Amino acid sequence: MLFLAPRAAGRRRAPTAPAAATLLAALCGGAACTAFQPDPLTPPGTSVGAPNDGWLVEGAPVPDRAAGLRAYRDADRRHGSRRTVEIVTETAAWLAARHEGAVLHVGDLSTVSGGKIPGHSSHRSGRDVDLLFFTLRPDGTPATSARFHRFGADGLAVGVSPPVRLDLERNWALIEHLLEEYPQDVQWIFVSWGVKTALISWALAVGARPATVERALSVLHQPSDSLPHDDHFHVRFYCAPEDLPWGCADRPPIWPWVRRRFDRTAHAPADDDVLRELALGSL
Ligand SMILES: [Zn+2]
């Protein structure tokens, strides 16, 4: 399989990989382009490289509709790693089963072969996904249509009349499920400080598990180098263990509750990791 990419992308650091994987980057023709050729044995749905500097090998598609899930972007921008698509579809179904009528609106992931995608600096390796907030209509019933509204810390959409509110119960259920069911996978949930404040306040008010709130305090984050994300979540996942031998690359941070890379590939943990996990009470 051959992927053509802008030359600039080809100059970026090639994913480091063991002998099992060989990624070739070579100049092609007289034009400024490069050829990206994954190892022919790379399984479909493998994330290669980093979210801002990576690729995807035969990305897995997110369907237009599934249990509790509706897509609001074009299908060619809705491919992810196998693990990403598995988590997104399971999470949508889980929410729909527990919150009547809940519909998770899924936006951009990556193109089928990854690389640069218009409108994003990341979303290149199938490990980023945009999710719309759950919202409430003025009468307090859950909204079902996909709408972008910007929200403040008061949980109200900015400049919208009649008022539209964040559905804090369902949005927190989404965060809680991701952090409790997939703690080894979720690296970031980018969202504005205002929405983070509203969500954490809700979690504390309803007696959420302290360990989950502690994780949320780290993972929920307003990025400093992009839009504030006050109108949607952007979830970023770590490499799946099975993608690591093929050149998938995580960037810091690795949260304290996430086992390190060699742990995640089933190697025996080093002594310092055992001590760290003992200290954290997770063994
Ligand atoms: Zn995004």
CSV table of C-alpha atoms and ligand atoms in Angstrom, one decimal:
chain,number,residue,atom,x,y,z
A,1,MET,CA,0.0,0.0,0.0
A,2,LEU,CA,1.3,3.4,-0.9
A,3,PHE,CA,0.3,6.7,0.6
A,4,LEU,CA,1.3,10.0,-0.9
A,5,ALA,CA,2.0,12.8,1.4
A,6,PRO,CA,3.3,16.4,1.2
A,7,ARG,CA,7.0,16.5,1.5
A,8,ALA,CA,6.8,18.4,4.7
A,9,ALA,CA,5.1,15.5,6.3
A,10,GLY,CA,7.7,13.1,5.0
A,11,ARG,CA,10.5,15.2,6.8
A,12,ARG,CA,8.9,14.6,10.1
A,13,ARG,CA,10.3,11.9,12.4
A,14,ALA,CA,9.6,8.5,11.1
A,15,PRO,CA,8.0,6.3,13.7
A,16,THR,CA,10.6,4.2,15.5
A,17,ALA,CA,9.9,0.6,15.1
A,18,PRO,CA,11.6,-2.7,15.8
A,19,ALA,CA,12.7,-5.1,13.0
A,20,ALA,CA,9.1,-6.3,12.7
A,21,ALA,CA,8.1,-3.1,11.1
A,22,THR,CA,9.7,-1.1,8.3
A,23,LEU,CA,8.4,2.2,7.3
A,24,LEU,CA,9.9,3.6,4.1
A,25,ALA,CA,9.9,7.2,3.3
A,26,ALA,CA,11.3,8.1,-0.1
A,27,LEU,CA,11.2,11.0,-2.5
A,28,CYS,CA,9.0,10.4,-5.5
A,29,GLY,CA,9.2,11.8,-8.9
A,30,GLY,CA,10.2,15.4,-9.5
A,31,ALA,CA,7.3,16.7,-7.4
A,32,ALA,CA,7.7,17.5,-3.8
A,33,CYS,CA,6.1,14.5,-2.3
A,34,THR,CA,7.0,11.4,-0.4
A,35,ALA,CA,5.9,7.9,-0.4
A,36,PHE,CA,4.9,6.3,2.9
A,37,GLN,CA,4.9,2.6,2.8
A,38,PRO,CA,4.0,0.7,5.9
A,39,ASP,CA,5.3,-2.8,6.5
A,40,PRO,CA,3.0,-5.0,4.3
A,41,LEU,CA,2.2,-7.1,7.4
A,42,THR,CA,0.9,-4.1,9.4
A,43,PRO,CA,-2.7,-5.0,10.4
A,44,PRO,CA,-5.5,-2.8,9.2
A,45,GLY,CA,-6.6,-0.2,11.7
A,46,THR,CA,-3.0,0.3,13.1
A,47,SER,CA,-2.1,3.8,14.3
A,48,VAL,CA,1.5,4.8,13.3
A,49,GLY,CA,3.4,7.7,14.7
A,50,ALA,CA,2.0,10.5,16.8
A,51,PRO,CA,-1.3,12.4,16.7
A,52,ASN,CA,0.3,15.5,15.1
A,53,ASP,CA,2.8,13.6,13.0
A,54,GLY,CA,1.5,10.2,12.1
A,55,TRP,CA,-0.5,7.9,9.8
A,56,LEU,CA,-3.1,5.3,9.9
A,57,VAL,CA,-3.0,2.0,8.1
A,58,GLU,CA,-6.4,1.1,6.6
A,59,GLY,CA,-8.3,3.0,9.2
A,60,ALA,CA,-11.4,1.5,10.7
A,61,PRO,CA,-14.6,3.4,9.8
A,62,VAL,CA,-17.1,4.9,12.3
A,63,PRO,CA,-20.5,4.2,10.9
A,64,ASP,CA,-23.1,6.9,10.1
A,65,ARG,CA,-25.4,5.5,12.7
A,66,ALA,CA,-25.0,2.9,15.4
A,67,ALA,CA,-26.5,2.2,18.8
A,68,GLY,CA,-26.5,5.6,20.5
A,69,LEU,CA,-24.2,7.1,17.9
A,70,ARG,CA,-24.8,9.6,15.0
A,71,ALA,CA,-22.0,11.0,12.8
A,72,TYR,CA,-22.1,14.6,11.9
A,73,ARG,CA,-19.0,14.7,9.6
A,74,ASP,CA,-18.3,13.2,6.2
A,75,ALA,CA,-17.4,9.5,6.1
A,76,ASP,CA,-13.9,10.1,4.7
A,77,ARG,CA,-13.0,11.9,7.9
A,78,ARG,CA,-14.2,9.2,10.2
A,79,HIS,CA,-11.5,6.6,10.3
A,80,GLY,CA,-9.7,5.6,13.4
A,81,SER,CA,-7.5,2.9,14.9
A,82,ARG,CA,-9.2,-0.3,15.7
A,83,ARG,CA,-9.1,0.6,19.4
A,84,THR,CA,-10.4,4.1,18.9
A,85,VAL,CA,-13.4,3.0,17.0
A,86,GLU,CA,-14.0,0.2,19.4
A,87,ILE,CA,-14.0,2.6,22.4
A,88,VAL,CA,-16.2,5.2,20.7
A,89,THR,CA,-18.9,2.8,19.5
A,90,GLU,CA,-19.0,0.9,22.8
A,91,THR,CA,-19.2,4.2,24.8
A,92,ALA,CA,-22.1,5.4,22.7
A,93,ALA,CA,-24.0,2.2,23.1
A,94,TRP,CA,-23.2,2.1,26.9
A,95,LEU,CA,-24.6,5.7,27.3
A,96,ALA,CA,-27.7,4.9,25.2
A,97,ALA,CA,-28.4,1.9,27.3
A,98,ARG,CA,-28.3,3.8,30.6
A,99,HIS,CA,-29.6,7.3,29.6
A,100,GLU,CA,-32.8,7.1,27.6
A,101,GLY,CA,-32.5,8.7,24.2
A,102,ALA,CA,-28.8,9.6,24.6
A,103,VAL,CA,-27.2,10.2,21.2
A,104,LEU,CA,-23.4,10.7,21.0
A,105,HIS,CA,-22.7,12.9,18.0
A,106,VAL,CA,-19.3,12.0,16.5
A,107,GLY,CA,-17.3,14.3,14.4
A,108,ASP,CA,-13.9,14.2,12.8
A,109,LEU,CA,-11.4,11.3,13.4
A,110,SER,CA,-8.9,10.8,10.6
A,111,THR,CA,-8.8,10.0,6.9
A,112,VAL,CA,-8.5,6.3,6.0
A,113,SER,CA,-4.7,6.6,5.7
A,114,GLY,CA,-4.2,9.3,8.2
A,115,GLY,CA,-1.8,12.2,7.7
A,116,LYS,CA,-2.8,15.9,7.5
A,117,ILE,CA,-6.5,16.6,7.6
A,118,PRO,CA,-7.8,20.1,6.8
A,119,GLY,CA,-8.8,22.1,9.8
A,120,HIS,CA,-6.7,20.2,12.3
A,121,SER,CA,-3.1,20.1,13.4
A,122,SER,CA,-3.7,16.6,14.9
A,123,HIS,CA,-6.2,13.9,13.9
A,124,ARG,CA,-3.5,12.3,11.8
A,125,SER,CA,-3.1,8.9,13.3
A,126,GLY,CA,-6.6,7.7,14.1
A,127,ARG,CA,-6.4,8.4,17.8
A,128,ASP,CA,-8.3,11.7,18.0
A,129,VAL,CA,-12.0,12.1,17.9
A,130,ASP,CA,-14.3,15.1,18.2
A,131,LEU,CA,-17.6,14.6,20.2
A,132,LEU,CA,-20.4,17.1,20.6
A,133,PHE,CA,-21.6,18.0,24.0
A,134,PHE,CA,-24.9,16.5,25.2
A,135,THR,CA,-27.3,19.5,25.6
A,136,LEU,CA,-30.7,20.2,27.0
A,137,ARG,CA,-33.5,22.1,25.3
A,138,PRO,CA,-35.1,25.1,27.0
A,139,ASP,CA,-37.8,22.8,28.5
A,140,GLY,CA,-35.1,20.6,30.1
A,141,THR,CA,-35.4,17.6,27.7
A,142,PRO,CA,-32.3,16.2,26.0
A,143,ALA,CA,-31.6,17.7,22.6
A,144,THR,CA,-31.1,15.1,19.8
A,145,SER,CA,-29.8,17.2,16.9
A,146,ALA,CA,-26.2,17.9,16.3
A,147,ARG,CA,-25.5,21.6,17.1
A,148,PHE,CA,-22.4,23.5,17.9
A,149,HIS,CA,-22.9,25.9,20.8
A,150,ARG,CA,-20.2,27.6,22.9
A,151,PHE,CA,-20.7,27.1,26.6
A,152,GLY,CA,-19.4,28.9,29.6
A,153,ALA,CA,-18.8,27.8,33.2
A,154,ASP,CA,-22.4,28.5,34.0
A,155,GLY,CA,-23.4,25.7,31.7
A,156,LEU,CA,-25.3,28.0,29.4
A,157,ALA,CA,-24.8,28.4,25.7
A,158,VAL,CA,-23.3,31.8,24.8
A,159,GLY,CA,-25.7,34.1,23.0
A,160,VAL,CA,-28.4,31.6,22.5
A,161,SER,CA,-32.1,32.4,23.1
A,162,PRO,CA,-34.1,30.6,24.4
A,163,PRO,CA,-31.4,29.2,26.6
A,164,VAL,CA,-29.6,25.9,25.8
A,165,ARG,CA,-27.9,24.2,28.7
A,166,LEU,CA,-25.1,21.7,29.0
A,167,ASP,CA,-26.5,18.3,29.9
A,168,LEU,CA,-24.1,17.8,32.8
A,169,GLU,CA,-25.5,14.5,33.8
A,170,ARG,CA,-24.8,12.9,30.4
A,171,ASN,CA,-21.6,14.7,29.7
A,172,TRP,CA,-20.2,13.6,33.0
A,173,ALA,CA,-21.5,10.0,32.3
A,174,LEU,CA,-19.4,10.1,29.1
A,175,ILE,CA,-16.3,11.3,31.0
A,176,GLU,CA,-16.8,8.9,33.8
A,177,HIS,CA,-17.2,5.9,31.5
A,178,LEU,CA,-14.1,6.8,29.5
A,179,LEU,CA,-12.0,7.2,32.6
A,180,GLU,CA,-13.3,4.2,34.5
A,181,GLU,CA,-13.6,1.7,31.6
A,182,TYR,CA,-10.6,2.9,29.5
A,183,PRO,CA,-8.1,4.4,31.9
A,184,GLN,CA,-5.2,2.9,30.0
A,185,ASP,CA,-6.4,4.5,26.7
A,186,VAL,CA,-7.5,8.0,27.4
A,187,GLN,CA,-4.7,10.6,27.4
A,188,TRP,CA,-6.6,13.8,27.0
A,189,ILE,CA,-10.1,15.1,26.8
A,190,PHE,CA,-9.6,18.7,25.5
A,191,VAL,CA,-12.3,21.1,26.7
A,192,SER,CA,-12.4,24.7,27.8
A,193,TRP,CA,-11.7,25.6,31.4
A,194,GLY,CA,-15.3,26.8,31.8
A,195,VAL,CA,-16.9,23.5,30.7
A,196,LYS,CA,-14.3,21.6,32.8
A,197,THR,CA,-15.3,23.7,35.8
A,198,ALA,CA,-19.0,22.9,35.2
A,199,LEU,CA,-18.3,19.2,34.8
A,200,ILE,CA,-16.1,18.9,37.9
A,201,SER,CA,-18.6,20.9,40.0
A,202,TRP,CA,-21.3,18.5,38.8
A,203,ALA,CA,-19.2,15.4,39.6
A,204,LEU,CA,-18.5,16.6,43.1
A,205,ALA,CA,-22.1,17.5,43.7
A,206,VAL,CA,-23.3,14.0,42.7
A,207,GLY,CA,-20.7,12.2,44.7
A,208,ALA,CA,-18.6,10.8,41.9
A,209,ARG,CA,-15.7,8.5,42.8
A,210,PRO,CA,-12.8,10.6,44.0
A,211,ALA,CA,-10.3,8.6,41.9
A,212,THR,CA,-12.3,9.4,38.8
A,213,VAL,CA,-12.6,13.1,39.7
A,214,GLU,CA,-8.8,13.1,40.2
A,215,ARG,CA,-8.2,11.6,36.8
A,216,ALA,CA,-10.7,14.1,35.2
A,217,LEU,CA,-8.8,17.0,36.8
A,218,SER,CA,-5.7,15.9,34.8
A,219,VAL,CA,-7.3,14.6,31.6
A,220,LEU,CA,-9.8,17.4,31.0
A,221,HIS,CA,-7.7,20.2,29.6
A,222,GLN,CA,-8.0,23.4,27.7
A,223,PRO,CA,-5.2,23.3,25.1
A,224,SER,CA,-3.0,26.4,24.9
A,225,ASP,CA,-2.1,26.0,21.2
A,226,SER,CA,-5.6,25.7,19.6
A,227,LEU,CA,-9.2,26.7,20.0
A,228,PRO,CA,-10.5,26.5,23.6
A,229,HIS,CA,-12.9,23.6,22.8
A,230,ASP,CA,-15.9,25.3,24.4
A,231,ASP,CA,-18.2,23.7,21.9
A,232,HIS,CA,-17.1,20.1,21.8
A,233,PHE,CA,-14.8,17.5,23.4
A,234,HIS,CA,-11.7,16.3,21.6
A,235,VAL,CA,-10.6,12.9,23.0
A,236,ARG,CA,-7.1,11.7,22.4
A,237,PHE,CA,-6.1,8.1,23.0
A,238,TYR,CA,-2.8,6.5,23.8
A,239,CYS,CA,-1.4,3.9,21.4
A,240,ALA,CA,-3.1,0.5,21.8
A,241,PRO,CA,-0.5,-2.0,23.0
A,242,GLU,CA,-0.9,-4.0,19.7
A,243,ASP,CA,0.0,-0.9,17.7
A,244,LEU,CA,3.3,-0.2,19.5
A,245,PRO,CA,5.4,-2.7,17.6
A,246,TRP,CA,4.3,-1.1,14.3
A,247,GLY,CA,5.6,2.4,15.2
A,248,CYS,CA,2.7,3.9,17.1
A,249,ALA,CA,4.2,6.7,19.3
A,250,ASP,CA,2.8,8.2,22.5
A,251,ARG,CA,3.8,11.7,23.6
A,252,PRO,CA,3.9,12.9,27.2
A,253,PRO,CA,2.3,12.9,29.6
A,254,ILE,CA,1.9,9.3,30.6
A,255,TRP,CA,-0.5,9.6,33.6
A,256,PRO,CA,0.5,7.9,36.8
A,257,TRP,CA,-2.3,5.4,36.5
A,258,VAL,CA,-1.3,4.4,33.0
A,259,ARG,CA,1.1,1.5,32.9
A,260,ARG,CA,4.2,2.3,31.0
A,261,ARG,CA,4.8,1.2,27.4
A,262,PHE,CA,6.7,-1.9,28.2
A,263,ASP,CA,4.0,-2.9,30.7
A,264,ARG,CA,1.4,-2.3,28.1
A,265,THR,CA,3.0,-4.8,25.8
A,266,ALA,CA,2.9,-7.5,28.4
A,267,HIS,CA,6.6,-7.4,29.4
A,268,ALA,CA,7.4,-7.8,33.1
A,269,PRO,CA,7.4,-4.5,34.9
A,270,ALA,CA,10.6,-3.1,36.2
A,271,ASP,CA,11.1,-2.9,39.9
A,272,ASP,CA,10.6,0.9,40.0
A,273,ASP,CA,7.2,0.4,38.3
A,274,VAL,CA,6.2,-2.1,40.9
A,275,LEU,CA,7.2,0.3,43.7
A,276,ARG,CA,5.3,3.2,42.0
A,277,GLU,CA,2.2,1.1,41.7
A,278,LEU,CA,2.4,-0.1,45.2
A,279,ALA,CA,2.7,3.5,46.3
A,280,LEU,CA,-0.4,4.4,44.3
A,281,GLY,CA,-2.3,1.5,45.8
A,282,SER,CA,-3.0,0.0,42.4
A,283,LEU,CA,-1.4,-3.4,43.0
B,1,ZN,ZN,-10.4,17.6,17.4
